[in-house]
């Protein structure tokens, strides 16, 4: 819902305290001013630099009011009261002054009076930081980032010369690249593209978007060119995701997948390649970067990161090693419940989100993950990515031999239960050190040896509970008489 529509409803419902979370206070103020002009409401605006400015026919506040006096600005709201006309006092970046008990008390009293006087305090701030005394007195509204329609308007306003504004699919790619930027950022990126190329091109917008995401330290934009051709195995997982993301259904959308496996089996590489395969940007959510030192900051960081991902939809959101960020969600004792609150926010979003964000979450362990995460409708499928089999290892060797220019004359080392990461490491070190693959293999300690117990435990848990990433169907593992492990779809021991 647009800010003006939501704000109008809450004013008519007589919510005297309205907190607008926005990264663009100037744009939000412009929209509020337009609304007040349409409804013939009184409007006053205060910030630390300009002091109090009035629009409409509200009564002027005390002449002694100065830009350094936020307390007087709050008290001036009563002077804007009118018997038949609502009056809005917009306080910009007012979260900076809520450490003062005097200002908090003045706000509380004014909010009580506001219901009688029809005066409304509207705080514009980039984050929601309310003291306990005011938490129940404010309603929080979101000032959304610009949608495709608004970005198209910006593009048409800037690209006015012939040939500057592309048409058809190239224009859609420009708008996709601009999604997730603020209006000011979108204007700057489009202007830079016009300066560099004489027309709007998505590459410039993607580059600037990557820089903007890095500043938040919550999301990063993956800019590699990986594809499924550089990733051996995982045929069932590849087919499942491609079919889900290329579905012709217009009323349904894919939710995502949870990948469980030992380290080095290609989970992260799959995430990076998937976006390129389906033509979507791949965003990486850093669970560690969400943690903040202030109460409520971690949850606010997660909501902000998810809002950025939604603004860039359709996209692929990669949550790598999700169990590390949610390790304390079962008990909450170690971090005062922060992990539990993060987990609750993430669960709600996974189940209820509307924008087309395909989530690929990875985990190396199952114990830290609460059972609620793996239930139906959080993800479209929970896949177990086992160590590659003989056929998959051959494909991986071929890929990395070509990558590091290692000739076919070299024989392959004994690689039973090697991961893809270990095969790549062997090829890279052989090229780096000038040794043969067989010699280099002596320096590789497979995770199947170093973590044999944990891998065996993980396989036992996944058997019958997860989909197989390598072939269609449920993952099953059994141990036969000769002690060798069989993997695949519903394998049964031999009758002999």
CSV table of C-alpha atoms in Angstrom, one decimal:
chain,number,residue,atom,x,y,z
A,1,UNK,CA,0.0,0.0,0.0
A,2,UNK,CA,1.2,3.5,-0.9
A,3,UNK,CA,2.3,5.7,2.1
A,4,UNK,CA,-0.4,8.3,1.3
A,5,UNK,CA,-3.2,5.7,1.4
A,6,UNK,CA,-2.0,4.1,4.6
A,7,UNK,CA,-1.4,7.5,6.3
A,8,UNK,CA,-4.8,8.8,5.3
A,9,UNK,CA,-6.5,5.7,6.8
A,10,UNK,CA,-4.7,6.0,10.1
A,11,UNK,CA,-5.4,9.7,10.4
A,12,UNK,CA,-9.1,9.1,9.8
A,13,UNK,CA,-8.9,6.4,12.4
A,14,UNK,CA,-7.4,8.9,14.8
A,15,UNK,CA,-4.0,7.3,15.5
A,16,UNK,CA,-2.3,10.3,17.0
A,17,UNK,CA,1.2,8.8,16.8
A,18,UNK,CA,2.5,7.6,13.4
A,19,UNK,CA,6.0,6.4,12.9
A,20,UNK,CA,7.1,6.2,9.2
A,21,UNK,CA,10.1,4.0,8.6
A,22,UNK,CA,11.8,5.5,5.5
A,23,UNK,CA,15.2,5.7,3.9
A,24,UNK,CA,13.9,8.8,1.9
A,25,UNK,CA,12.5,11.4,4.3
A,26,UNK,CA,12.4,14.1,1.6
A,27,UNK,CA,10.3,11.9,-0.7
A,28,UNK,CA,8.1,10.8,2.2
A,29,UNK,CA,7.6,14.5,3.2
A,30,UNK,CA,6.6,15.3,-0.4
A,31,UNK,CA,4.0,12.6,-0.5
A,32,UNK,CA,2.6,13.7,2.9
A,33,UNK,CA,2.5,17.3,1.7
A,34,UNK,CA,0.6,16.3,-1.4
A,35,UNK,CA,-1.9,14.3,0.7
A,36,UNK,CA,-2.5,17.3,3.0
A,37,UNK,CA,-3.1,19.6,0.1
A,38,UNK,CA,-5.6,17.2,-1.4
A,39,UNK,CA,-7.4,16.8,2.0
A,40,UNK,CA,-7.0,20.4,3.0
A,41,UNK,CA,-5.3,19.4,6.2
A,42,UNK,CA,-2.9,21.6,8.2
A,43,UNK,CA,0.8,20.5,8.0
A,44,UNK,CA,3.9,21.6,9.9
A,45,UNK,CA,7.4,20.1,9.5
A,46,UNK,CA,10.3,20.2,11.9
A,47,UNK,CA,13.9,19.2,11.6
A,48,UNK,CA,17.1,20.2,13.4
A,49,UNK,CA,18.4,22.3,10.5
A,50,UNK,CA,15.4,24.3,9.4
A,51,UNK,CA,13.3,24.4,12.6
A,52,UNK,CA,9.5,24.6,12.2
A,53,UNK,CA,7.9,25.4,8.9
A,54,UNK,CA,4.2,25.6,8.2
A,55,UNK,CA,1.9,24.7,5.4
A,56,UNK,CA,-1.8,25.4,5.2
A,57,UNK,CA,-3.5,27.7,7.8
A,58,UNK,CA,-2.2,26.3,11.1
A,59,UNK,CA,-1.6,28.7,13.9
A,60,UNK,CA,2.1,29.8,14.1
A,61,UNK,CA,4.0,28.4,17.0
A,62,UNK,CA,5.8,30.4,19.7
A,63,UNK,CA,8.3,32.8,18.0
A,64,UNK,CA,11.0,31.7,20.4
A,65,UNK,CA,11.1,28.3,18.8
A,66,UNK,CA,14.6,27.5,17.5
A,67,UNK,CA,16.0,24.7,15.4
A,68,UNK,CA,17.9,23.4,18.4
A,69,UNK,CA,14.7,22.9,20.5
A,70,UNK,CA,12.9,19.6,19.7
A,71,UNK,CA,11.0,19.9,23.0
A,72,UNK,CA,9.3,23.1,22.0
A,73,UNK,CA,8.6,21.6,18.6
A,74,UNK,CA,6.5,18.8,20.2
A,75,UNK,CA,4.6,21.3,22.4
A,76,UNK,CA,3.9,23.4,19.3
A,77,UNK,CA,1.6,20.6,18.0
A,78,UNK,CA,-1.2,21.9,20.3
A,79,UNK,CA,-1.0,25.3,18.6
A,80,UNK,CA,-1.8,23.7,15.3
A,81,UNK,CA,-5.1,22.3,16.5
A,82,UNK,CA,-8.2,23.2,14.6
A,83,UNK,CA,-11.8,22.4,15.5
A,84,UNK,CA,-12.7,21.0,12.1
A,85,UNK,CA,-9.4,20.2,10.3
A,86,UNK,CA,-6.7,17.6,11.2
A,87,UNK,CA,-3.2,19.0,11.7
A,88,UNK,CA,-0.1,16.9,11.1
A,89,UNK,CA,3.3,17.8,12.7
A,90,UNK,CA,6.1,15.9,10.8
A,91,UNK,CA,9.2,15.4,12.9
A,92,UNK,CA,12.2,14.4,10.8
A,93,UNK,CA,14.8,12.0,12.3
A,94,UNK,CA,13.3,12.5,15.7
A,95,UNK,CA,14.6,9.1,16.9
A,96,UNK,CA,17.8,11.0,17.7
A,97,UNK,CA,16.1,12.8,20.6
A,98,UNK,CA,14.3,10.0,22.4
A,99,UNK,CA,17.0,9.5,24.9
A,100,UNK,CA,15.6,12.5,26.8
A,101,UNK,CA,13.1,11.7,29.5
A,102,UNK,CA,11.6,15.2,29.1
A,103,UNK,CA,11.0,14.8,25.4
A,104,UNK,CA,9.5,11.3,25.9
A,105,UNK,CA,7.1,12.7,28.5
A,106,UNK,CA,6.1,15.6,26.3
A,107,UNK,CA,5.5,13.2,23.4
A,108,UNK,CA,3.3,11.0,25.6
A,109,UNK,CA,1.2,13.9,26.8
A,110,UNK,CA,0.8,15.3,23.3
A,111,UNK,CA,-0.3,12.0,21.9
A,112,UNK,CA,-3.0,11.8,24.5
A,113,UNK,CA,-4.1,15.4,23.6
A,114,UNK,CA,-3.9,14.6,19.9
A,115,UNK,CA,-7.0,12.3,20.0
A,116,UNK,CA,-9.1,15.2,21.3
A,117,UNK,CA,-7.5,18.0,19.3
A,118,UNK,CA,-7.1,16.0,16.1
A,119,UNK,CA,-3.4,16.7,16.0
A,120,UNK,CA,-1.0,14.0,14.7
A,121,UNK,CA,2.7,13.5,15.3
A,122,UNK,CA,4.4,11.9,12.3
A,123,UNK,CA,8.0,10.8,12.8
A,124,UNK,CA,10.1,10.2,9.8
A,125,UNK,CA,13.1,8.0,10.6
A,126,UNK,CA,15.3,5.3,8.9
A,127,UNK,CA,14.7,2.9,11.8
A,128,UNK,CA,12.2,2.2,14.5
A,129,UNK,CA,13.7,3.1,17.9
A,130,UNK,CA,10.9,3.7,20.4
A,131,UNK,CA,11.4,3.8,24.2
A,132,UNK,CA,9.2,1.5,26.2
A,133,UNK,CA,7.0,4.4,27.3
A,134,UNK,CA,6.0,5.1,23.7
A,135,UNK,CA,5.9,1.6,22.1
A,136,UNK,CA,2.1,1.3,22.5
A,137,UNK,CA,1.4,4.8,21.4
A,138,UNK,CA,2.8,4.8,17.9
A,139,UNK,CA,1.7,2.8,14.9
A,140,UNK,CA,4.5,2.0,12.4
A,141,UNK,CA,4.1,2.5,8.6
A,142,UNK,CA,6.5,1.5,5.9
A,143,UNK,CA,7.6,3.9,3.2
A,144,UNK,CA,8.3,1.4,0.4
A,145,UNK,CA,11.0,1.6,-2.1
A,146,UNK,CA,9.9,2.6,-5.6
A,147,UNK,CA,8.1,-0.1,-7.6
A,148,UNK,CA,8.5,-0.8,-11.3
A,149,UNK,CA,5.9,1.8,-12.3
A,150,UNK,CA,7.7,4.5,-10.3
A,151,UNK,CA,11.1,3.5,-11.7
A,152,UNK,CA,9.7,3.7,-15.2
A,153,UNK,CA,8.5,7.2,-14.5
A,154,UNK,CA,12.0,8.2,-13.3
A,155,UNK,CA,13.5,6.6,-16.4
A,156,UNK,CA,11.2,8.5,-18.7
A,157,UNK,CA,11.9,11.8,-17.0
A,158,UNK,CA,15.7,11.3,-17.4
A,159,UNK,CA,16.0,9.6,-20.8
A,160,UNK,CA,14.3,12.2,-23.0
A,161,UNK,CA,16.5,12.1,-26.1
A,162,UNK,CA,15.9,9.6,-28.9
A,163,UNK,CA,17.7,6.3,-28.3
A,164,UNK,CA,18.3,6.9,-24.6
A,165,UNK,CA,15.3,4.9,-23.4
A,166,UNK,CA,15.2,1.2,-24.6
A,167,UNK,CA,12.0,-0.6,-25.3
A,168,UNK,CA,10.6,-4.0,-24.7
A,169,UNK,CA,12.8,-6.6,-22.9
A,170,UNK,CA,15.9,-4.3,-22.6
A,171,UNK,CA,13.7,-1.8,-20.7
A,172,UNK,CA,12.5,-4.5,-18.4
A,173,UNK,CA,16.1,-5.5,-17.7
A,174,UNK,CA,16.8,-1.9,-16.8
A,175,UNK,CA,13.9,-1.7,-14.4
A,176,UNK,CA,14.9,-5.1,-12.8
A,177,UNK,CA,18.4,-3.7,-12.3
A,178,UNK,CA,17.0,-0.5,-10.7
A,179,UNK,CA,14.6,-2.5,-8.3
A,180,UNK,CA,15.7,-2.1,-4.7
A,181,UNK,CA,17.2,1.3,-5.1
A,182,UNK,CA,15.8,4.4,-3.5
A,183,UNK,CA,14.4,7.1,-5.8
A,184,UNK,CA,17.6,9.2,-5.4
A,185,UNK,CA,19.8,6.2,-6.0
A,186,UNK,CA,17.9,5.2,-9.1
A,187,UNK,CA,18.1,8.7,-10.5
A,188,UNK,CA,21.9,8.8,-9.9
A,189,UNK,CA,22.4,5.3,-11.5
A,190,UNK,CA,20.4,6.1,-14.5
A,191,UNK,CA,22.1,9.5,-15.0
A,192,UNK,CA,25.5,7.8,-14.8
A,193,UNK,CA,24.4,5.2,-17.4
A,194,UNK,CA,23.3,8.1,-19.7
A,195,UNK,CA,26.7,9.8,-19.2
A,196,UNK,CA,28.7,6.6,-19.8
A,197,UNK,CA,26.7,4.9,-22.6
A,198,UNK,CA,24.3,7.5,-24.0
A,199,UNK,CA,21.4,5.2,-23.0
A,200,UNK,CA,20.1,3.3,-20.0
A,201,UNK,CA,21.9,0.0,-19.6
A,202,UNK,CA,21.4,-2.4,-16.8
A,203,UNK,CA,25.1,-3.1,-16.2
A,204,UNK,CA,25.7,0.4,-14.7
A,205,UNK,CA,22.7,0.0,-12.4
A,206,UNK,CA,23.7,-3.4,-11.2
A,207,UNK,CA,27.2,-2.1,-10.4
A,208,UNK,CA,25.8,0.8,-8.3
A,209,UNK,CA,23.3,-1.5,-6.6
A,210,UNK,CA,26.1,-3.8,-5.6
A,211,UNK,CA,27.9,-0.8,-4.0
A,212,UNK,CA,24.8,0.3,-2.2
A,213,UNK,CA,24.1,-3.2,-0.8
A,214,UNK,CA,27.7,-3.4,0.5
A,215,UNK,CA,27.2,-0.3,2.6
A,216,UNK,CA,24.3,-2.0,4.5
A,217,UNK,CA,26.5,-5.1,5.1
A,218,UNK,CA,23.4,-7.2,5.3
A,219,UNK,CA,23.0,-8.3,1.7
A,220,UNK,CA,25.6,-8.7,-1.0
A,221,UNK,CA,24.9,-9.1,-4.7
A,222,UNK,CA,26.7,-12.0,-6.3
A,223,UNK,CA,28.2,-10.9,-9.7
A,224,UNK,CA,29.9,-14.1,-10.9
A,225,UNK,CA,29.1,-15.9,-14.1
A,226,UNK,CA,28.8,-19.5,-12.8
A,227,UNK,CA,26.4,-21.9,-14.5
A,228,UNK,CA,25.2,-25.4,-14.1
A,229,UNK,CA,27.7,-26.5,-16.7
A,230,UNK,CA,30.5,-25.8,-14.2
A,231,UNK,CA,28.8,-27.8,-11.5
A,232,UNK,CA,29.0,-31.6,-11.7
A,233,UNK,CA,26.2,-33.8,-10.3
A,234,UNK,CA,23.1,-32.6,-8.4
A,235,UNK,CA,20.9,-33.4,-11.4
A,236,UNK,CA,17.6,-33.9,-9.5
A,237,UNK,CA,18.1,-30.6,-7.6
A,238,UNK,CA,19.0,-28.7,-10.8
A,239,UNK,CA,15.9,-30.0,-12.6
A,240,UNK,CA,13.6,-29.3,-9.6
A,241,UNK,CA,14.7,-25.7,-9.2
A,242,UNK,CA,14.6,-25.0,-13.0
A,243,UNK,CA,11.2,-26.4,-13.3
A,244,UNK,CA,9.9,-24.5,-10.3
A,245,UNK,CA,11.3,-21.1,-11.4
A,246,UNK,CA,10.4,-21.5,-15.1
A,247,UNK,CA,6.8,-22.6,-14.3
A,248,UNK,CA,4.1,-21.0,-16.4
A,249,UNK,CA,1.8,-20.6,-13.4
A,250,UNK,CA,0.8,-17.0,-12.9
A,251,UNK,CA,-1.0,-17.4,-9.6
A,252,UNK,CA,1.6,-19.5,-7.8
A,253,UNK,CA,5.3,-18.9,-7.1
A,254,UNK,CA,8.1,-21.1,-5.9
A,255,UNK,CA,9.2,-20.6,-2.3
A,256,UNK,CA,12.7,-22.1,-2.3
A,257,UNK,CA,14.8,-25.1,-1.1
A,258,UNK,CA,16.8,-26.1,2.0
A,259,UNK,CA,20.0,-27.9,1.2
A,260,UNK,CA,21.6,-30.2,3.8
A,261,UNK,CA,25.0,-31.8,3.3
A,262,UNK,CA,28.5,-32.2,4.6
A,263,UNK,CA,30.9,-29.3,3.8
A,264,UNK,CA,32.3,-29.1,0.3
A,265,UNK,CA,29.5,-30.8,-1.6
A,266,UNK,CA,28.5,-27.9,-3.8
A,267,UNK,CA,25.7,-26.2,-2.0
A,268,UNK,CA,27.1,-22.7,-2.2
A,269,UNK,CA,28.2,-23.2,-5.8
A,270,UNK,CA,24.7,-24.3,-6.7
A,271,UNK,CA,23.2,-21.1,-5.2
A,272,UNK,CA,25.6,-18.9,-7.1
A,273,UNK,CA,24.9,-20.7,-10.4
A,274,UNK,CA,21.1,-20.9,-10.1
A,275,UNK,CA,20.5,-17.1,-10.5
A,276,UNK,CA,22.5,-17.0,-13.7
A,277,UNK,CA,20.6,-20.1,-15.0
A,278,UNK,CA,17.2,-18.5,-14.5
A,279,UNK,CA,18.1,-14.8,-15.2
A,280,UNK,CA,17.7,-13.6,-11.6
A,281,UNK,CA,20.0,-11.6,-9.4
A,282,UNK,CA,21.5,-13.7,-6.5
A,283,UNK,CA,21.6,-12.0,-3.1
A,284,UNK,CA,23.5,-13.4,-0.2
A,285,UNK,CA,22.2,-12.8,3.3
A,286,UNK,CA,24.9,-12.7,6.0
A,287,UNK,CA,23.3,-14.0,9.2
A,288,UNK,CA,26.3,-12.9,11.2
A,289,UNK,CA,26.0,-9.3,10.1
A,290,UNK,CA,22.4,-9.2,11.4
A,291,UNK,CA,23.5,-9.2,15.0
A,292,UNK,CA,23.4,-5.8,16.6
A,293,UNK,CA,24.4,-4.5,20.1
A,294,UNK,CA,21.2,-2.7,20.9
A,295,UNK,CA,17.9,-4.3,21.9
A,296,UNK,CA,15.8,-5.0,18.9
A,297,UNK,CA,18.6,-4.1,16.4
A,298,UNK,CA,19.1,-7.6,15.2
A,299,UNK,CA,15.4,-8.1,14.3
A,300,UNK,CA,15.3,-4.7,12.7
A,301,UNK,CA,18.3,-5.6,10.6
A,302,UNK,CA,16.7,-8.8,9.4
A,303,UNK,CA,13.4,-7.0,8.5
A,304,UNK,CA,15.4,-4.4,6.6
A,305,UNK,CA,17.4,-7.1,4.7
A,306,UNK,CA,14.2,-9.0,3.8
A,307,UNK,CA,12.6,-5.8,2.6
A,308,UNK,CA,15.6,-5.1,0.3
A,309,UNK,CA,15.3,-8.6,-1.1
A,310,UNK,CA,11.6,-8.1,-1.7
A,311,UNK,CA,12.2,-4.9,-3.5
A,312,UNK,CA,14.6,-6.7,-5.9
A,313,UNK,CA,12.2,-9.5,-6.7
A,314,UNK,CA,12.2,-11.6,-8.7
A,315,UNK,CA,15.5,-12.8,-7.2
A,316,UNK,CA,17.3,-15.7,-5.6
A,317,UNK,CA,18.1,-15.2,-1.9
A,318,UNK,CA,21.0,-17.3,-0.6
A,319,UNK,CA,21.2,-17.9,3.2
A,320,UNK,CA,24.4,-19.8,3.6
A,321,UNK,CA,25.0,-21.9,6.7
A,322,UNK,CA,21.7,-20.9,8.2
A,323,UNK,CA,22.2,-23.1,11.3
A,324,UNK,CA,25.1,-20.8,12.4
A,325,UNK,CA,22.8,-17.8,12.7
A,326,UNK,CA,19.9,-19.7,14.4
A,327,UNK,CA,22.1,-21.8,16.7
A,328,UNK,CA,20.5,-20.3,19.8
A,329,UNK,CA,16.9,-20.3,18.7
A,330,UNK,CA,16.0,-23.5,20.6
A,331,UNK,CA,17.0,-22.2,24.0
A,332,UNK,CA,17.7,-18.5,23.8
A,333,UNK,CA,19.9,-18.7,26.9
A,334,UNK,CA,23.2,-17.7,25.3
A,335,UNK,CA,21.9,-14.5,23.6
A,336,UNK,CA,18.9,-13.3,25.7
A,337,UNK,CA,16.5,-14.7,23.1
A,338,UNK,CA,17.9,-12.8,20.0
A,339,UNK,CA,18.3,-15.9,17.9
A,340,UNK,CA,14.7,-17.0,18.8
A,341,UNK,CA,13.3,-13.7,17.8
A,342,UNK,CA,15.3,-13.7,14.6
A,343,UNK,CA,14.0,-17.2,13.9
A,344,UNK,CA,10.4,-16.2,14.5
A,345,UNK,CA,10.7,-13.3,12.1
A,346,UNK,CA,12.3,-15.5,9.4
A,347,UNK,CA,9.7,-18.2,9.8
A,348,UNK,CA,6.8,-15.8,9.4
A,349,UNK,CA,8.4,-14.2,6.3
A,350,UNK,CA,9.2,-17.6,4.7
A,351,UNK,CA,5.6,-18.7,5.1
A,352,UNK,CA,3.8,-15.4,4.3
A,353,UNK,CA,5.9,-13.4,1.8
A,354,UNK,CA,4.3,-12.3,-1.4
A,355,UNK,CA,7.1,-11.0,-3.6
A,356,UNK,CA,8.8,-13.6,-5.8
A,357,UNK,CA,12.0,-14.3,-3.7
A,358,UNK,CA,13.3,-17.8,-4.2
A,359,UNK,CA,15.2,-18.8,-1.0
A,360,UNK,CA,18.1,-21.2,-1.1
A,361,UNK,CA,19.2,-22.0,2.4
A,362,UNK,CA,22.2,-24.3,3.2
A,363,UNK,CA,23.2,-26.1,6.4
A,364,UNK,CA,26.0,-28.5,7.3
A,365,UNK,CA,24.3,-29.8,10.5
A,366,UNK,CA,20.7,-30.6,11.4
A,367,UNK,CA,20.8,-30.5,15.2
A,368,UNK,CA,20.9,-26.7,15.6
A,369,UNK,CA,17.9,-26.2,13.2
A,370,UNK,CA,14.5,-26.1,14.9
A,371,UNK,CA,11.9,-28.6,13.4
A,372,UNK,CA,9.6,-25.7,12.4
A,373,UNK,CA,12.1,-24.7,9.7
A,374,UNK,CA,11.8,-28.0,7.7
A,375,UNK,CA,8.0,-28.3,7.8
A,376,UNK,CA,6.0,-28.1,4.6
A,377,UNK,CA,5.3,-24.6,3.1
A,378,UNK,CA,8.5,-23.1,4.5
A,379,UNK,CA,10.4,-24.5,1.5
A,380,UNK,CA,9.3,-26.4,-1.6
A,381,UNK,CA,11.8,-29.1,-0.8
A,382,UNK,CA,14.4,-30.2,1.7
A,383,UNK,CA,17.3,-31.8,-0.2
A,384,UNK,CA,20.2,-33.9,1.0
A,385,UNK,CA,23.4,-33.3,-1.0
A,386,UNK,CA,25.5,-36.4,-0.4
A,387,UNK,CA,29.2,-36.8,-1.3
A,388,UNK,CA,29.4,-37.3,-5.1
A,389,UNK,CA,29.2,-40.8,-6.5
A,390,UNK,CA,31.6,-42.3,-9.1
A,391,UNK,CA,29.8,-40.8,-12.1
A,392,UNK,CA,29.5,-37.4,-10.5
A,393,UNK,CA,33.2,-37.4,-9.5
A,394,UNK,CA,34.2,-38.1,-13.1
A,395,UNK,CA,32.2,-35.1,-14.2
A,396,UNK,CA,33.7,-32.9,-11.6
A,397,UNK,CA,37.3,-34.0,-12.5
A,398,UNK,CA,36.6,-33.2,-16.1
A,399,UNK,CA,35.3,-29.7,-15.2
A,400,UNK,CA,38.3,-28.8,-13.1
A,401,UNK,CA,40.9,-30.4,-15.3
A,402,UNK,CA,39.6,-28.1,-18.1
A,403,UNK,CA,39.6,-25.1,-15.7
A,404,UNK,CA,43.2,-25.6,-14.6
A,405,UNK,CA,44.4,-26.9,-18.0
A,406,UNK,CA,45.5,-30.3,-16.7
A,407,UNK,CA,45.9,-32.8,-19.5
A,408,UNK,CA,44.2,-36.2,-19.8
A,409,UNK,CA,47.5,-38.0,-19.8
A,410,UNK,CA,47.6,-37.6,-16.0
A,411,UNK,CA,45.9,-40.5,-14.2
A,412,UNK,CA,43.3,-39.7,-11.5
A,413,UNK,CA,44.1,-40.5,-7.9
A,414,UNK,CA,42.0,-42.8,-5.8
A,415,UNK,CA,39.2,-40.4,-4.9
A,416,UNK,CA,36.6,-42.6,-3.0
A,417,UNK,CA,34.2,-40.3,-1.3
A,418,UNK,CA,35.9,-37.0,-2.2
A,419,UNK,CA,33.8,-33.9,-2.3
A,420,UNK,CA,33.8,-31.5,-5.2
A,421,UNK,CA,35.7,-29.0,-3.2
A,422,UNK,CA,38.5,-31.5,-2.6
A,423,UNK,CA,38.7,-32.4,-6.3
A,424,UNK,CA,39.0,-28.8,-7.2
A,425,UNK,CA,41.6,-28.2,-4.5
A,426,UNK,CA,43.7,-31.2,-5.9
A,427,UNK,CA,43.6,-29.7,-9.4
A,428,UNK,CA,44.4,-26.2,-8.2
A,429,UNK,CA,47.3,-27.3,-6.1
A,430,UNK,CA,48.7,-29.6,-8.8
A,431,UNK,CA,48.7,-26.6,-11.2
A,432,UNK,CA,50.2,-24.3,-8.5
A,433,UNK,CA,52.9,-26.6,-7.3
A,434,UNK,CA,53.7,-28.2,-10.7
A,435,UNK,CA,53.0,-31.7,-9.3
A,436,UNK,CA,51.0,-34.6,-10.7
A,437,UNK,CA,47.5,-35.2,-9.5
A,438,UNK,CA,48.6,-38.4,-7.8
A,439,UNK,CA,51.3,-36.6,-5.9
A,440,UNK,CA,49.0,-33.7,-4.9
A,441,UNK,CA,46.3,-36.1,-3.7
A,442,UNK,CA,48.6,-37.1,-0.8
A,443,UNK,CA,48.1,-33.6,0.6
A,444,UNK,CA,44.3,-33.7,0.6
A,445,UNK,CA,42.6,-35.1,3.6
A,446,UNK,CA,38.9,-35.8,2.6
A,447,UNK,CA,36.2,-34.6,4.9
A,448,UNK,CA,34.8,-38.1,4.7
A,449,UNK,CA,37.8,-39.2,6.8
A,450,UNK,CA,38.2,-36.1,9.1
A,451,UNK,CA,34.4,-36.0,9.9
A,452,UNK,CA,33.3,-39.5,9.2
A,453,UNK,CA,31.2,-39.8,12.4
A,454,UNK,CA,29.2,-36.6,11.8
A,455,UNK,CA,28.7,-37.4,8.1
A,456,UNK,CA,27.4,-40.9,9.0
A,457,UNK,CA,25.0,-39.3,11.5
A,458,UNK,CA,23.8,-36.7,9.0
A,459,UNK,CA,23.1,-39.5,6.4
A,460,UNK,CA,21.1,-41.5,8.9
A,461,UNK,CA,19.0,-38.4,9.7
A,462,UNK,CA,18.4,-37.5,6.0
A,463,UNK,CA,17.5,-41.1,5.0
A,464,UNK,CA,13.8,-41.1,4.4
A,465,UNK,CA,13.4,-37.4,5.5
A,466,UNK,CA,15.0,-35.5,2.6
A,467,UNK,CA,14.8,-35.5,-1.2
A,468,UNK,CA,17.9,-36.7,-3.0
A,469,UNK,CA,19.9,-34.0,-4.9
A,470,UNK,CA,21.3,-36.5,-7.3
A,471,UNK,CA,18.3,-38.5,-8.5
A,472,UNK,CA,14.5,-38.0,-8.2
A,473,UNK,CA,12.8,-39.2,-5.1
A,474,UNK,CA,13.5,-39.6,-1.4
A,475,UNK,CA,17.1,-40.0,-0.2
A,476,UNK,CA,17.8,-43.5,1.1
A,477,UNK,CA,21.0,-45.0,2.5
A,478,UNK,CA,21.4,-48.6,3.6
A,479,UNK,CA,24.4,-50.7,4.6
A,480,UNK,CA,24.7,-54.1,2.9
A,481,UNK,CA,26.5,-57.3,4.0
A,482,UNK,CA,29.9,-56.3,2.7
A,483,UNK,CA,29.8,-53.0,4.6
A,484,UNK,CA,29.6,-50.8,1.5
A,485,UNK,CA,27.1,-47.9,1.6
A,486,UNK,CA,24.5,-47.7,-1.1
A,487,UNK,CA,22.9,-44.3,-1.9
A,488,UNK,CA,20.0,-43.4,-4.0
A,489,UNK,CA,16.2,-44.0,-4.4
A,490,UNK,CA,14.6,-46.6,-2.2
A,491,UNK,CA,17.5,-49.0,-2.3
A,492,UNK,CA,17.0,-52.3,-0.6
A,493,UNK,CA,19.6,-54.9,0.5
A,494,UNK,CA,20.0,-57.9,-1.8
A,495,UNK,CA,18.1,-61.0,-0.9
A,496,UNK,CA,21.3,-62.9,-1.2
